[in-house]
Amino acid sequence: MKVEEKKVAVYEGKDIKFIELENAHGLKAVLMNYGATLISLFVPDRKGQLADITLGFDTFEEYLGKNPYFGATVGRYANRIGGAKFVLEGKEYRLAKNEGENHLHGGIKGFDKVIWDVQLKENSHSAGVNFHYLSPDGEEGYPGNLDCQVNYLLTDDNELHISYLAATDKPTHVNISHHSYFNLAGEGKSHILEHELQIFASKFTVVDRQLIPTGEIKEVGGTPLDFRLPRLIGERIAKVEGGYDHNYVLEGLGALSLAARVFEPVSGRLMELYTTEPGLQFYSGNFLDGTIKGKGGQVYDKYAGFCLEPQHFPDSPNKPQFPSTILKPGENYKSFNIFKFMTK
Ligand code: GLA
């Protein structure tokens, strides 16, 4: 196991660090304390050849430009809150509006754009880094000082563990997620339409044109959203207006459960995602449009990567029928996720 950090810049008076975690099989994760971001993930194919399977940039400075949350930690509230407001214990809170009238991924300066403290962790079977950030009361409109931790841990079983912990001093809403864009063929190589995807969910949350849930929960059966059995991402994508950008209702009920499996036939890479969260956003990279040049100057076109974001349902603060995202003083917010890599 190897853990290494290097300082790459100073920004807003703080050191920006790149952190490398490497396991015994050469699987390597590169992280950054700006946004508690996963920059790269080098994973072997069936011949043992490593490729970086996440979209992103080579330098810290590029992350400050146009960046659709590549590899970022998203919070305080991943996904959308309709009308950028909610009422909690009789009081209305107005959040930053950063997608029309709505609030997306924590607002204008969400967790993806703040600088986290870094602590490296290493033992004989795993290499990890702990990121810590204290989000002040009122930040982006949210109540409460929120003390947050993101832990990334790489194990010798080729698993990347991502856990989130948070505590507050006032009632608030929390929903933290991970926003890597994966391409199991290797980033920048091709689109993800020939990846085979399986999502272990039989229902999804219906959304309106602004991607805000209507409150209705529908069966996937008979729709192009049905991935209960493995299907190619591209097979029915033309039937989904705008492409896939949907929250699936997982059946794990808070226990760590297999949520999705993705296979890329040419490289043989297989990824499994396990989560304790009740929902999973499947986003097929619809808004990528060739205007972003990523690692090695490669152009990221539409469908260059896909995201699988374990989360609570979008707009839960305004949907009392959804699993609650309220966090109260004295309680601990916990979310645990595993991305596991194999070949077939
Ligand atoms: C999430 C959303 C998408 C999009 C991306 C970022 O996955 O669900 O609609 O906003 O983030 O571009």
Tab-separated table of C-alpha atoms and ligand atoms in Angstrom:
chain	number	residue	atom	x	y	z
A	1	MET	CA	0.000	0.000	0.000
A	2	LYS	CA	1.240	3.478	-0.768
A	3	VAL	CA	-0.003	6.938	0.230
A	4	GLU	CA	1.699	10.082	-1.017
A	5	GLU	CA	0.779	13.750	-1.069
A	6	LYS	CA	2.184	16.650	-3.006
A	7	LYS	CA	1.442	20.334	-2.890
A	8	VAL	CA	0.471	21.647	-6.326
A	9	ALA	CA	-0.712	25.222	-5.641
A	10	VAL	CA	-1.838	27.759	-3.076
A	11	TYR	CA	-5.434	28.944	-3.507
A	12	GLU	CA	-7.499	31.186	-1.227
A	13	GLY	CA	-4.504	31.116	1.149
A	14	LYS	CA	-4.553	27.342	1.466
A	15	ASP	CA	-2.388	24.544	0.119
A	16	ILE	CA	-3.904	22.515	-2.690
A	17	LYS	CA	-2.722	18.931	-2.503
A	18	PHE	CA	-2.842	15.929	-4.808
A	19	ILE	CA	-2.917	12.641	-2.921
A	20	GLU	CA	-2.063	9.276	-4.444
A	21	LEU	CA	-3.304	5.985	-3.043
A	22	GLU	CA	-1.996	2.755	-4.508
A	23	ASN	CA	-2.739	-0.857	-3.661
A	24	ALA	CA	-0.737	-4.076	-4.137
A	25	HIS	CA	-2.294	-4.710	-7.594
A	26	GLY	CA	-1.317	-1.323	-8.979
A	27	LEU	CA	-4.819	0.103	-8.703
A	28	LYS	CA	-4.279	3.789	-8.079
A	29	ALA	CA	-6.524	6.676	-7.034
A	30	VAL	CA	-5.473	10.312	-7.312
A	31	LEU	CA	-7.404	12.727	-5.123
A	32	MET	CA	-7.365	16.451	-4.431
A	33	ASN	CA	-8.456	18.450	-1.392
A	34	TYR	CA	-10.194	21.064	-3.601
A	35	GLY	CA	-13.704	19.637	-3.716
A	36	ALA	CA	-12.519	16.390	-2.019
A	37	THR	CA	-12.252	15.294	-5.636
A	38	LEU	CA	-11.301	11.999	-7.231
A	39	ILE	CA	-9.076	13.109	-10.121
A	40	SER	CA	-8.065	9.740	-11.551
A	41	LEU	CA	-8.637	6.079	-10.992
A	42	PHE	CA	-6.214	3.696	-12.696
A	43	VAL	CA	-7.752	0.231	-12.966
A	44	PRO	CA	-6.427	-2.925	-14.694
A	45	ASP	CA	-8.226	-4.502	-17.674
A	46	ARG	CA	-8.417	-8.266	-18.211
A	47	LYS	CA	-4.795	-8.291	-19.429
A	48	GLY	CA	-3.610	-6.314	-16.416
A	49	GLN	CA	-3.196	-3.107	-18.440
A	50	LEU	CA	-3.977	0.014	-16.415
A	51	ALA	CA	-6.170	2.839	-17.708
A	52	ASP	CA	-7.564	5.931	-16.053
A	53	ILE	CA	-11.322	5.340	-16.005
A	54	THR	CA	-12.601	8.716	-14.750
A	55	LEU	CA	-13.016	11.984	-16.639
A	56	GLY	CA	-11.244	15.060	-15.314
A	57	PHE	CA	-8.311	17.395	-15.780
A	58	ASP	CA	-4.519	17.149	-15.463
A	59	THR	CA	-4.020	20.313	-13.402
A	60	PHE	CA	-5.705	21.931	-10.407
A	61	GLU	CA	-6.158	25.208	-12.317
A	62	GLU	CA	-8.349	23.537	-14.933
A	63	TYR	CA	-10.762	22.428	-12.205
A	64	LEU	CA	-11.481	26.134	-11.592
A	65	GLY	CA	-12.789	26.577	-15.151
A	66	LYS	CA	-15.837	24.988	-16.746
A	67	ASN	CA	-16.230	21.780	-14.812
A	68	PRO	CA	-19.433	19.716	-14.526
A	69	TYR	CA	-18.480	18.279	-11.105
A	70	PHE	CA	-15.823	15.874	-12.452
A	71	GLY	CA	-15.015	13.463	-9.600
A	72	ALA	CA	-16.256	15.922	-6.996
A	73	THR	CA	-17.860	15.533	-3.618
A	74	VAL	CA	-21.275	17.163	-3.996
A	75	GLY	CA	-23.092	18.715	-1.028
A	76	ARG	CA	-24.482	19.862	1.234
A	77	TYR	CA	-27.326	18.553	-0.908
A	78	ALA	CA	-26.481	16.500	-3.985
A	79	ASN	CA	-28.982	16.862	-6.853
A	80	ARG	CA	-31.842	19.366	-6.954
A	81	ILE	CA	-34.022	21.222	-4.481
A	82	GLY	CA	-37.034	22.728	-6.252
A	83	GLY	CA	-37.509	26.492	-5.967
A	84	ALA	CA	-34.227	26.584	-3.996
A	85	LYS	CA	-36.078	26.634	-0.690
A	86	PHE	CA	-37.518	24.488	2.056
A	87	VAL	CA	-39.404	24.873	5.312
A	88	LEU	CA	-37.856	23.249	8.359
A	89	GLU	CA	-39.471	23.397	11.816
A	90	GLY	CA	-41.750	26.217	10.642
A	91	LYS	CA	-38.992	28.398	9.216
A	92	GLU	CA	-38.368	28.983	5.524
A	93	TYR	CA	-34.799	28.759	4.248
A	94	ARG	CA	-33.829	30.211	0.880
A	95	LEU	CA	-30.902	28.542	-0.824
A	96	ALA	CA	-28.586	29.737	-3.583
A	97	LYS	CA	-30.176	29.396	-7.022
A	98	ASN	CA	-27.678	27.968	-9.495
A	99	GLU	CA	-29.894	26.191	-12.030
A	100	GLY	CA	-32.702	28.512	-13.058
A	101	GLU	CA	-34.987	28.864	-10.038
A	102	ASN	CA	-33.630	25.682	-8.468
A	103	HIS	CA	-30.716	24.636	-6.299
A	104	LEU	CA	-28.271	22.032	-7.697
A	105	HIS	CA	-25.447	20.146	-5.958
A	106	GLY	CA	-25.140	22.462	-2.943
A	107	GLY	CA	-25.327	25.821	-4.725
A	108	ILE	CA	-22.923	28.342	-6.195
A	109	LYS	CA	-20.014	27.366	-3.980
A	110	GLY	CA	-20.839	23.820	-2.953
A	111	PHE	CA	-18.606	21.175	-1.422
A	112	ASP	CA	-17.056	20.646	-4.865
A	113	LYS	CA	-15.510	24.138	-4.685
A	114	VAL	CA	-14.237	24.333	-1.098
A	115	ILE	CA	-10.828	23.359	0.224
A	116	TRP	CA	-10.829	20.438	2.646
A	117	ASP	CA	-8.264	19.624	5.370
A	118	VAL	CA	-6.243	16.515	4.648
A	119	GLN	CA	-5.183	13.605	6.805
A	120	LEU	CA	-3.491	10.568	5.285
A	121	LYS	CA	-4.283	7.060	6.547
A	122	GLU	CA	-2.281	3.933	5.876
A	123	ASN	CA	-2.138	0.383	7.152
A	124	SER	CA	-1.100	-2.995	5.724
A	125	HIS	CA	-4.367	-3.643	3.813
A	126	SER	CA	-5.551	-0.187	2.835
A	127	ALA	CA	-4.450	3.297	1.899
A	128	GLY	CA	-6.688	6.246	2.547
A	129	VAL	CA	-7.253	9.923	2.998
A	130	ASN	CA	-9.629	11.734	5.277
A	131	PHE	CA	-10.976	15.113	4.155
A	132	HIS	CA	-12.551	17.448	6.692
A	133	TYR	CA	-14.582	20.648	6.192
A	134	LEU	CA	-16.605	22.797	8.550
A	135	SER	CA	-19.441	24.356	6.554
A	136	PRO	CA	-20.510	27.525	8.388
A	137	ASP	CA	-24.086	28.264	9.466
A	138	GLY	CA	-25.895	29.939	6.554
A	139	GLU	CA	-23.540	28.742	3.849
A	140	GLU	CA	-25.452	28.693	0.522
A	141	GLY	CA	-28.551	29.316	2.650
A	142	TYR	CA	-28.472	26.179	4.817
A	143	PRO	CA	-28.978	26.343	8.579
A	144	GLY	CA	-26.416	25.003	11.053
A	145	ASN	CA	-22.658	24.657	11.282
A	146	LEU	CA	-22.089	21.348	9.531
A	147	ASP	CA	-18.956	19.407	10.412
A	148	CYS	CA	-18.219	17.054	7.499
A	149	GLN	CA	-15.805	14.286	6.709
A	150	VAL	CA	-15.203	12.404	3.487
A	151	ASN	CA	-13.058	9.283	3.699
A	152	TYR	CA	-11.574	7.585	0.666
A	153	LEU	CA	-9.976	4.204	1.261
A	154	LEU	CA	-8.400	1.900	-1.292
A	155	THR	CA	-8.162	-1.757	-0.278
A	156	ASP	CA	-6.148	-4.696	-1.581
A	157	ASP	CA	-9.451	-6.255	-2.735
A	158	ASN	CA	-9.647	-3.561	-5.441
A	159	GLU	CA	-12.361	-1.649	-3.628
A	160	LEU	CA	-12.599	2.092	-3.298
A	161	HIS	CA	-14.585	2.912	-0.169
A	162	ILE	CA	-16.138	6.355	0.111
A	163	SER	CA	-17.803	7.291	3.362
A	164	TYR	CA	-19.428	10.510	4.492
A	165	LEU	CA	-19.978	11.668	8.058
A	166	ALA	CA	-21.590	14.893	9.247
A	167	ALA	CA	-22.887	16.497	12.418
A	168	THR	CA	-24.787	19.755	12.903
A	169	ASP	CA	-25.619	22.243	15.666
A	170	LYS	CA	-29.063	23.169	14.177
A	171	PRO	CA	-31.629	21.057	12.334
A	172	THR	CA	-30.717	21.024	8.649
A	173	HIS	CA	-30.819	18.896	5.478
A	174	VAL	CA	-27.841	16.806	4.306
A	175	ASN	CA	-27.339	14.612	1.258
A	176	ILE	CA	-23.710	14.178	0.175
A	177	SER	CA	-22.683	12.247	-2.930
A	178	HIS	CA	-19.875	11.439	-5.303
A	179	HIS	CA	-19.803	12.718	-8.875
A	180	SER	CA	-17.230	10.744	-10.864
A	181	TYR	CA	-17.819	10.316	-14.577
A	182	PHE	CA	-16.702	6.783	-15.440
A	183	ASN	CA	-15.677	5.307	-18.737
A	184	LEU	CA	-14.487	1.761	-18.120
A	185	ALA	CA	-12.789	1.632	-21.545
A	186	GLY	CA	-10.506	4.438	-20.348
A	187	GLU	CA	-11.422	8.117	-20.218
A	188	GLY	CA	-11.440	10.037	-23.481
A	189	LYS	CA	-11.350	6.849	-25.581
A	190	SER	CA	-14.971	6.541	-26.644
A	191	HIS	CA	-18.518	7.010	-25.403
A	192	ILE	CA	-20.199	4.814	-22.822
A	193	LEU	CA	-23.137	3.620	-24.960
A	194	GLU	CA	-21.703	0.107	-25.320
A	195	HIS	CA	-21.290	-0.373	-21.581
A	196	GLU	CA	-23.617	-2.959	-20.112
A	197	LEU	CA	-25.471	-1.634	-17.091
A	198	GLN	CA	-27.544	-3.309	-14.419
A	199	ILE	CA	-29.351	-1.305	-11.726
A	200	PHE	CA	-30.940	-3.211	-8.868
A	201	ALA	CA	-34.083	-1.123	-8.632
A	202	SER	CA	-37.620	-1.630	-9.845
A	203	LYS	CA	-38.824	1.953	-9.285
A	204	PHE	CA	-37.740	5.505	-10.035
A	205	THR	CA	-38.804	8.992	-9.021
A	206	VAL	CA	-40.722	10.764	-11.797
A	207	VAL	CA	-39.447	14.273	-12.602
A	208	ASP	CA	-40.798	17.338	-14.362
A	209	ARG	CA	-39.038	19.173	-17.226
A	210	GLN	CA	-36.683	20.870	-14.767
A	211	LEU	CA	-35.731	17.459	-13.339
A	212	ILE	CA	-37.540	18.158	-10.049
A	213	PRO	CA	-39.446	15.121	-8.714
A	214	THR	CA	-43.216	15.380	-9.002
A	215	GLY	CA	-43.547	13.104	-5.957
A	216	GLU	CA	-44.722	10.147	-8.015
A	217	ILE	CA	-42.779	6.880	-7.790
A	218	LYS	CA	-43.181	4.619	-10.818
A	219	GLU	CA	-42.250	1.071	-11.835
A	220	VAL	CA	-39.390	0.831	-14.361
A	221	GLY	CA	-41.032	-2.196	-16.018
A	222	GLY	CA	-42.025	-1.471	-19.628
A	223	THR	CA	-39.921	1.725	-19.786
A	224	PRO	CA	-36.408	2.373	-21.201
A	225	LEU	CA	-35.340	2.958	-17.581
A	226	ASP	CA	-35.546	-0.757	-16.837
A	227	PHE	CA	-32.015	-2.004	-16.085
A	228	ARG	CA	-33.048	-4.836	-13.763
A	229	LEU	CA	-31.340	-7.166	-16.209
A	230	PRO	CA	-28.080	-6.022	-17.875
A	231	ARG	CA	-28.704	-3.832	-20.942
A	232	LEU	CA	-26.447	-1.653	-23.079
A	233	ILE	CA	-26.685	1.982	-22.049
A	234	GLY	CA	-27.106	3.003	-25.706
A	235	GLU	CA	-29.795	0.480	-26.566
A	236	ARG	CA	-32.829	2.555	-25.604
A	237	ILE	CA	-31.250	5.944	-24.859
A	238	ALA	CA	-32.909	7.561	-27.903
A	239	LYS	CA	-36.269	6.850	-26.268
A	240	VAL	CA	-35.338	8.866	-23.168
A	241	GLU	CA	-35.762	12.592	-23.755
A	242	GLY	CA	-32.471	14.313	-22.951
A	243	GLY	CA	-30.787	10.989	-22.063
A	244	TYR	CA	-30.665	9.223	-18.715
A	245	ASP	CA	-30.706	11.524	-15.688
A	246	HIS	CA	-32.919	9.669	-13.222
A	247	ASN	CA	-33.048	8.715	-9.578
A	248	TYR	CA	-33.668	5.026	-8.963
A	249	VAL	CA	-35.309	3.775	-5.794
A	250	LEU	CA	-32.992	1.152	-4.321
A	251	GLU	CA	-34.270	-1.637	-2.156
A	252	GLY	CA	-31.431	-1.840	0.387
A	253	LEU	CA	-33.332	-0.030	3.177
A	254	GLY	CA	-30.164	1.507	4.639
A	255	ALA	CA	-28.105	-1.720	4.669
A	256	LEU	CA	-25.031	-1.848	2.437
A	257	SER	CA	-26.371	-3.416	-0.787
A	258	LEU	CA	-25.415	-3.925	-4.392
A	259	ALA	CA	-26.967	-1.040	-6.317
A	260	ALA	CA	-25.440	-1.327	-9.788
A	261	ARG	CA	-23.032	-3.315	-11.927
A	262	VAL	CA	-21.356	-2.023	-15.099
A	263	PHE	CA	-19.356	-4.063	-17.624
A	264	GLU	CA	-17.272	-2.862	-20.538
A	265	PRO	CA	-16.806	-5.826	-22.931
A	266	VAL	CA	-13.646	-4.729	-24.808
A	267	SER	CA	-11.462	-4.105	-21.729
A	268	GLY	CA	-13.308	-6.640	-19.577
A	269	ARG	CA	-13.520	-4.130	-16.722
A	270	LEU	CA	-16.418	-4.652	-14.365
A	271	MET	CA	-17.466	-2.222	-11.651
A	272	GLU	CA	-19.917	-2.832	-8.839
A	273	LEU	CA	-21.387	-0.143	-6.632
A	274	TYR	CA	-22.605	-0.905	-3.124
A	275	THR	CA	-24.320	1.749	-1.019
A	276	THR	CA	-26.276	2.381	2.164
A	277	GLU	CA	-28.245	5.142	0.377
A	278	PRO	CA	-31.894	4.724	-0.690
A	279	GLY	CA	-31.414	6.263	-4.165
A	280	LEU	CA	-29.085	6.189	-7.149
A	281	GLN	CA	-28.868	8.869	-9.833
A	282	PHE	CA	-27.897	7.428	-13.201
A	283	TYR	CA	-26.683	10.241	-15.440
A	284	SER	CA	-25.405	9.396	-18.936
A	285	GLY	CA	-23.271	12.510	-19.476
A	286	ASN	CA	-25.962	14.231	-21.553
A	287	PHE	CA	-24.714	17.779	-20.982
A	288	LEU	CA	-21.161	17.056	-22.137
A	289	ASP	CA	-20.999	18.700	-25.548
A	290	GLY	CA	-17.412	18.718	-26.732
A	291	THR	CA	-16.640	22.151	-25.247
A	292	ILE	CA	-14.515	20.711	-22.448
A	293	LYS	CA	-10.991	19.481	-23.023
A	294	GLY	CA	-9.969	17.109	-20.297
A	295	LYS	CA	-6.896	15.045	-19.499
A	296	GLY	CA	-4.277	15.079	-22.245
A	297	GLY	CA	-6.329	17.665	-24.163
A	298	GLN	CA	-8.987	15.086	-25.035
A	299	VAL	CA	-12.400	16.443	-25.982
A	300	TYR	CA	-15.259	15.142	-23.864
A	301	ASP	CA	-18.311	14.712	-26.084
A	302	LYS	CA	-21.849	13.799	-25.127
A	303	TYR	CA	-21.933	10.378	-23.389
A	304	ALA	CA	-18.127	10.401	-22.806
A	305	GLY	CA	-18.765	9.217	-19.260
A	306	PHE	CA	-21.584	8.136	-16.960
A	307	CYS	CA	-22.251	8.942	-13.314
A	308	LEU	CA	-23.768	6.673	-10.697
A	309	GLU	CA	-24.451	8.914	-7.703
A	310	PRO	CA	-25.630	7.173	-4.541
A	311	GLN	CA	-27.898	9.617	-2.747
A	312	HIS	CA	-31.188	10.416	-1.053
A	313	PHE	CA	-33.947	11.336	-3.490
A	314	PRO	CA	-33.831	14.770	-5.136
A	315	ASP	CA	-35.989	17.458	-3.510
A	316	SER	CA	-36.602	15.378	-0.358
A	317	PRO	CA	-36.773	18.561	1.793
A	318	ASN	CA	-40.024	19.392	-0.055
A	319	LYS	CA	-41.341	15.834	-0.368
A	320	PRO	CA	-42.339	14.547	3.090
A	321	GLN	CA	-43.225	11.165	1.563
A	322	PHE	CA	-39.547	10.557	0.558
A	323	PRO	CA	-36.946	9.181	3.022
A	324	SER	CA	-35.971	12.101	5.238
A	325	THR	CA	-32.744	14.080	4.788
A	326	ILE	CA	-33.162	16.003	8.050
A	327	LEU	CA	-30.165	15.961	10.366
A	328	LYS	CA	-30.626	17.160	13.947
A	329	PRO	CA	-28.066	18.144	16.592
A	330	GLY	CA	-26.776	15.039	18.370
A	331	GLU	CA	-27.402	12.797	15.349
A	332	ASN	CA	-24.735	11.492	12.970
A	333	TYR	CA	-25.156	11.618	9.217
A	334	LYS	CA	-23.514	8.527	7.717
A	335	SER	CA	-23.322	7.253	4.179
A	336	PHE	CA	-21.118	4.375	3.038
A	337	ASN	CA	-20.311	3.434	-0.553
A	338	ILE	CA	-18.028	0.924	-2.268
A	339	PHE	CA	-16.879	0.977	-5.877
A	340	LYS	CA	-15.443	-2.501	-6.541
A	341	PHE	CA	-13.364	-3.414	-9.589
A	342	MET	CA	-12.971	-6.774	-11.301
A	343	THR	CA	-12.513	-8.152	-14.808
A	344	LYS	CA	-14.500	-10.692	-16.765
B	1	GLA	C1	-26.116	15.485	-11.994
B	1	GLA	C2	-27.425	15.911	-12.481
B	1	GLA	C3	-27.346	16.248	-13.929
B	1	GLA	C4	-26.279	17.276	-14.170
B	1	GLA	C5	-24.970	16.797	-13.655
B	1	GLA	C6	-23.908	17.854	-13.760
B	1	GLA	O1	-25.817	14.208	-12.349
B	1	GLA	O2	-28.427	14.967	-12.233
B	1	GLA	O3	-28.578	16.725	-14.365
B	1	GLA	O4	-26.623	18.466	-13.534
B	1	GLA	O5	-25.117	16.430	-12.309
B	1	GLA	O6	-23.795	18.357	-15.049
